[in-house]
CSV table of C-alpha atoms in Angstrom, one decimal:
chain,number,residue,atom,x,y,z
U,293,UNK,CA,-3.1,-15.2,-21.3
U,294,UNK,CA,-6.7,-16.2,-21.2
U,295,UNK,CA,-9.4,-13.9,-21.0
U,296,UNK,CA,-13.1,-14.5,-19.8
U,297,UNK,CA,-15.7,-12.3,-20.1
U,298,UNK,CA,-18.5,-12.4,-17.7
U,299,UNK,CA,-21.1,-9.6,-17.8
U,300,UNK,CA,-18.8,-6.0,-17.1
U,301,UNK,CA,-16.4,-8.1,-15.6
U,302,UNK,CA,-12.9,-9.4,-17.5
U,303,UNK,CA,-10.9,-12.4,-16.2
U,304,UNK,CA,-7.7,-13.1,-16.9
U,305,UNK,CA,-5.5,-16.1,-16.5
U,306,UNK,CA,-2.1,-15.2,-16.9
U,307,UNK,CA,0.8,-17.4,-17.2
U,308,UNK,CA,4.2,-17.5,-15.8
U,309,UNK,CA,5.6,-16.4,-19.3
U,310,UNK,CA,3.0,-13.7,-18.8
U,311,UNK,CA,4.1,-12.4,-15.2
U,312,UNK,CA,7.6,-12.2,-16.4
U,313,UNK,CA,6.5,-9.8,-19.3
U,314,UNK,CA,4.7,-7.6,-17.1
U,315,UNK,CA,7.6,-7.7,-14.5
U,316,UNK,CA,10.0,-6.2,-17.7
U,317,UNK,CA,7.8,-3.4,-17.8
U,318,UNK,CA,8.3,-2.5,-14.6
U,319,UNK,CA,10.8,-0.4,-14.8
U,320,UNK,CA,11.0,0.0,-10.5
U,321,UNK,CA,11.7,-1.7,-8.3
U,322,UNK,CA,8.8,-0.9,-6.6
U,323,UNK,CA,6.6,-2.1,-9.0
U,324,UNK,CA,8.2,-5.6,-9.5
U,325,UNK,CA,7.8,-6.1,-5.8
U,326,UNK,CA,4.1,-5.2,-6.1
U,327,UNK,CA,3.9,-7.8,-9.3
U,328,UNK,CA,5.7,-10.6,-7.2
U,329,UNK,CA,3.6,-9.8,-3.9
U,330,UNK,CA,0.8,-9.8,-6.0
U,331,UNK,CA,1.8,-13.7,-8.4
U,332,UNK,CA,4.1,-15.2,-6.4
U,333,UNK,CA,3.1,-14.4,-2.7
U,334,UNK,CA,-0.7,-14.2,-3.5
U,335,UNK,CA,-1.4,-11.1,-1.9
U,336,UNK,CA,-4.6,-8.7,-2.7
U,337,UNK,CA,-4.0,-5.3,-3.2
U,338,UNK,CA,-5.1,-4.0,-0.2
U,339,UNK,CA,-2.5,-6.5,1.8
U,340,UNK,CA,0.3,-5.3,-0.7
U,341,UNK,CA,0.8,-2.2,1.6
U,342,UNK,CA,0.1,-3.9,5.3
U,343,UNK,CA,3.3,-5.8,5.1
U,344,UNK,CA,6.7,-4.9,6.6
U,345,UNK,CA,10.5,-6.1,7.2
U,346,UNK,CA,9.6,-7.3,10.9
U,347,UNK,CA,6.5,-8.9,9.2
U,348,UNK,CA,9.2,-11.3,7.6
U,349,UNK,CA,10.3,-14.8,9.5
U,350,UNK,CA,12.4,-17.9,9.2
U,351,UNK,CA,10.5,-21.2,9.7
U,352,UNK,CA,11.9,-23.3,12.6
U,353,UNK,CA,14.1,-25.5,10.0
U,354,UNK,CA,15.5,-22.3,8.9
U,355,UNK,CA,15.1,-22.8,4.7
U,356,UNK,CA,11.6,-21.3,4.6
U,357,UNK,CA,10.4,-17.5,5.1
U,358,UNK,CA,6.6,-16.3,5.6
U,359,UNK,CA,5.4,-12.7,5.9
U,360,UNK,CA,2.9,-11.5,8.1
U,361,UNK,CA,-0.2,-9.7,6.7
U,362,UNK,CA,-1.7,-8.2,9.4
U,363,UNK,CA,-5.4,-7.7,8.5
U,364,UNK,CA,-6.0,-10.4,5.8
U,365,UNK,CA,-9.8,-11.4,5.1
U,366,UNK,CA,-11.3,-13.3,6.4
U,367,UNK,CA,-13.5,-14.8,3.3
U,368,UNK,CA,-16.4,-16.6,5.6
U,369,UNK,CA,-17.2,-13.3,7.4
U,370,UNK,CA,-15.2,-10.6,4.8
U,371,UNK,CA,-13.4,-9.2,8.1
U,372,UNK,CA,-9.8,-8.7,8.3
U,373,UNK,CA,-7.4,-11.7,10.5
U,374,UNK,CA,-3.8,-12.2,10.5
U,375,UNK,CA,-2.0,-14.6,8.5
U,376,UNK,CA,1.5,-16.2,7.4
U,377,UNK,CA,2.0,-16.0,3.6
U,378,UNK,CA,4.4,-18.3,2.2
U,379,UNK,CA,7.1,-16.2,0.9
U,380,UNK,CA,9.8,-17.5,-1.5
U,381,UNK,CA,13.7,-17.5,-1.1
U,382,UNK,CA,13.7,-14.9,-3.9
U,383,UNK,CA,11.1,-12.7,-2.9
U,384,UNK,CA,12.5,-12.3,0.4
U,385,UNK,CA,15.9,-11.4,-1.1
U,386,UNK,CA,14.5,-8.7,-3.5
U,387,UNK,CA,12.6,-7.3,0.0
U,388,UNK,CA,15.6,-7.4,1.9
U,389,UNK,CA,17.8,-5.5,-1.2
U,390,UNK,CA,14.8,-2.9,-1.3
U,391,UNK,CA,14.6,-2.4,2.0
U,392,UNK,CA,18.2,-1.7,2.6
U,393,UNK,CA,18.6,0.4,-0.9
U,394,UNK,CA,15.6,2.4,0.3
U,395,UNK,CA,16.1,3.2,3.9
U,396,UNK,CA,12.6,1.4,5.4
U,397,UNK,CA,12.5,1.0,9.0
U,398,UNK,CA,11.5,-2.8,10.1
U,399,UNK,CA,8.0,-1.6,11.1
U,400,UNK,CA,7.3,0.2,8.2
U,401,UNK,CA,5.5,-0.9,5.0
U,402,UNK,CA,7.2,-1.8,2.2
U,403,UNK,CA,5.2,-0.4,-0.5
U,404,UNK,CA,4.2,2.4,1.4
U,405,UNK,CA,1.1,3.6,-0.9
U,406,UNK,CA,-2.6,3.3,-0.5
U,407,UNK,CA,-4.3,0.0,-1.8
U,408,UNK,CA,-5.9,2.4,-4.6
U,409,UNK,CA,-2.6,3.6,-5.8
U,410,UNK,CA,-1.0,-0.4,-5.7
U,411,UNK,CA,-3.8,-1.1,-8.0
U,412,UNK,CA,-3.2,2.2,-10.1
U,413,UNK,CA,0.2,0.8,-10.2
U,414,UNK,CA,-0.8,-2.1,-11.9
U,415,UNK,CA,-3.0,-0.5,-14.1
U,416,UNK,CA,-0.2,1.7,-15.9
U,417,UNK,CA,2.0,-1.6,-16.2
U,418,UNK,CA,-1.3,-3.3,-18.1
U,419,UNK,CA,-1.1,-0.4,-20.1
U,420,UNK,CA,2.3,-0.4,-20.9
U,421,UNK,CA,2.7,-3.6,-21.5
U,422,UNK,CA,-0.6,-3.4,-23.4
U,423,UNK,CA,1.9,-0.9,-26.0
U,424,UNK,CA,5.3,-2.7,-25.2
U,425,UNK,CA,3.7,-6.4,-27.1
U,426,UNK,CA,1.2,-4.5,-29.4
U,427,UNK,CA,-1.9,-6.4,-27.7
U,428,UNK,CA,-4.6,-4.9,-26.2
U,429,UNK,CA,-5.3,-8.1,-23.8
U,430,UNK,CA,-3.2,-6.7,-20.9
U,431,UNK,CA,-5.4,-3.5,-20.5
U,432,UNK,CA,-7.8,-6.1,-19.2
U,433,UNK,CA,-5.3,-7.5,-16.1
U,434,UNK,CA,-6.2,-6.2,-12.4
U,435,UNK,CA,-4.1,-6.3,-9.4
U,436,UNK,CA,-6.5,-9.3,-9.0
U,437,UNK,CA,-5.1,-11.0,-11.8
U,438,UNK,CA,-2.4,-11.7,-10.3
U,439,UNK,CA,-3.4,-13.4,-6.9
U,440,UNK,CA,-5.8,-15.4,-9.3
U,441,UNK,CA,-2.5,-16.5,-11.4
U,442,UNK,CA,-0.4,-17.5,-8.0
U,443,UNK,CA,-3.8,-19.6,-7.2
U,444,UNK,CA,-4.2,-20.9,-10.3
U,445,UNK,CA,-0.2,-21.8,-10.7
U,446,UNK,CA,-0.6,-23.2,-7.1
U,447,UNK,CA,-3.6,-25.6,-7.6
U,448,UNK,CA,-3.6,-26.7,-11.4
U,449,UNK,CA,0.6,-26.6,-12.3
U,450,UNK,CA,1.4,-27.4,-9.6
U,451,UNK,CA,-0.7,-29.7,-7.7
U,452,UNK,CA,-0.7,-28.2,-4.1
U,453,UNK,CA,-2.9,-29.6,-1.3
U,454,UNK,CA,-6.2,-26.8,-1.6
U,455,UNK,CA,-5.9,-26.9,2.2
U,456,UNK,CA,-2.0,-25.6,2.1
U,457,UNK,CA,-3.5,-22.9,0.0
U,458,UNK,CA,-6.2,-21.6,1.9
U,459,UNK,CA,-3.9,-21.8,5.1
U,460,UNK,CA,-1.5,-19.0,3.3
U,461,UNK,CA,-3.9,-17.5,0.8
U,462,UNK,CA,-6.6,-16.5,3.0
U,463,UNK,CA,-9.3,-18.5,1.3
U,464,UNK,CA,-11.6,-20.0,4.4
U,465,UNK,CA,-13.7,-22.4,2.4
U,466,UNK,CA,-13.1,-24.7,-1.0
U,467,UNK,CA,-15.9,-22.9,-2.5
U,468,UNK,CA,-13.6,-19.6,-2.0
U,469,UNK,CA,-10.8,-21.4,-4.0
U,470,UNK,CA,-13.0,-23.1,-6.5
U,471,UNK,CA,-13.2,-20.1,-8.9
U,472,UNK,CA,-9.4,-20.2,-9.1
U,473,UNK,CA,-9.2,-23.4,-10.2
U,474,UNK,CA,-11.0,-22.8,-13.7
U,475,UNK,CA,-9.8,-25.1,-16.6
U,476,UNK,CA,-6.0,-26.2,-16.8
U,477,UNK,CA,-3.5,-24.7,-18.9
U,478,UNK,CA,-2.6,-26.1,-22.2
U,479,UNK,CA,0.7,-27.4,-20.7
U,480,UNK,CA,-1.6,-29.4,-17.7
U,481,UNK,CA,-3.5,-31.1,-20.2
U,482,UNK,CA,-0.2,-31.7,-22.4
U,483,UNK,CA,1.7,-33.1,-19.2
U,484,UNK,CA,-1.6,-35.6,-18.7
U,485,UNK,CA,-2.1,-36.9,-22.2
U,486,UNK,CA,2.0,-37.2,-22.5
U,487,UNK,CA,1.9,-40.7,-20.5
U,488,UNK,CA,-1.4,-42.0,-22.6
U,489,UNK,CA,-0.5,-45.0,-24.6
U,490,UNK,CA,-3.1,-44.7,-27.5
């Protein structure tokens, strides 16, 4: 994890190694849904809530799921629009499994608390987790952090078009995106000097 400090304000760049640490102190279900909405979906806290089992849909070739968010933002205006997040294979299992092993209705949320309390949520797992590995780093990780880390994972590890990215992120403009991009990750600049014959 990599923390930057601007003014009040705390950053954090998490890794994958990182998001799998917080997800083992998440001892609900519940709140590992939240953490993979949040890193591996790239949805914000307040869209954590918005989406719902008849939200979910097969692309036309059948191998690839999206979810609907129904009042993203809009980042050029800061109004809410619909949108199609791309939503992993596994994701989509561990929503169907909670689903069915908590009752929810198709038209109701999943996580069916208030965007305050999803970043609460996250909050307390910091904090555990911030006790769990004896570092104090992880009371610094928002709800934000981990949209930033799907982003970040997204455009810097793995290469992805920025426009693919904005299309199921939300982000209108590169200049929205361009924060997320930040410096790569020790294994991006290992990867690139691995081929250099010096």
């Amino acid at each position: 994890m990599r923390l930057k400090r601007d003014g009040d304000q705390t950053k954090v760049w998490l890794t994958r190694n990182d998001v799998r640490k917080l997800r083992r102190v998440a001892v609900s279900d519940r709140n590992q849904i939240i953490i993979d909405l949040g890193s591996k979906v790239g949805l914000r806290s307040f869209e954590i809530p918005q989406v719902s089992p008849n939200g979910i849909s097969r692309t036309d070739d059948g191998d690839h799921y999206r979810i609907r968010v129904p009042e993203g933002k809009d980042t050029s205006t800061g109004d809410g629009k619909p949108r199609d997040a791309y939503l992993p294979s596994s994701v989509e299992t561990k929503l169907f499994q909670y689903q069915r092993d908590n009752d929810i209705a198709d038209d109701d949320p999943f996580i069916q608390i208030t965007p305050r309390s999803v970043r609460a949520a996250v909050k307390r797992l910091t904090e555990a987790a911030a006790d769990e590995y004896d570092n104090d780093d992880w009371e610094a990780v928002s709800s934000h952090d981990l949209r930033r880390h799907f982003a970040q994972r997204m455009l810097v590890n793995e290469d992805m078009n920025p426009r693919v990215l904005m299309a199921v992120g939300g982000w209108n403009s590169f200049q929205a995106i361009e924060p997320y991009l930040n410096e790569p990750t020790d294994s991006v600049i290992n990867d690139a000097f691995a081929s250099v014959d010096f």
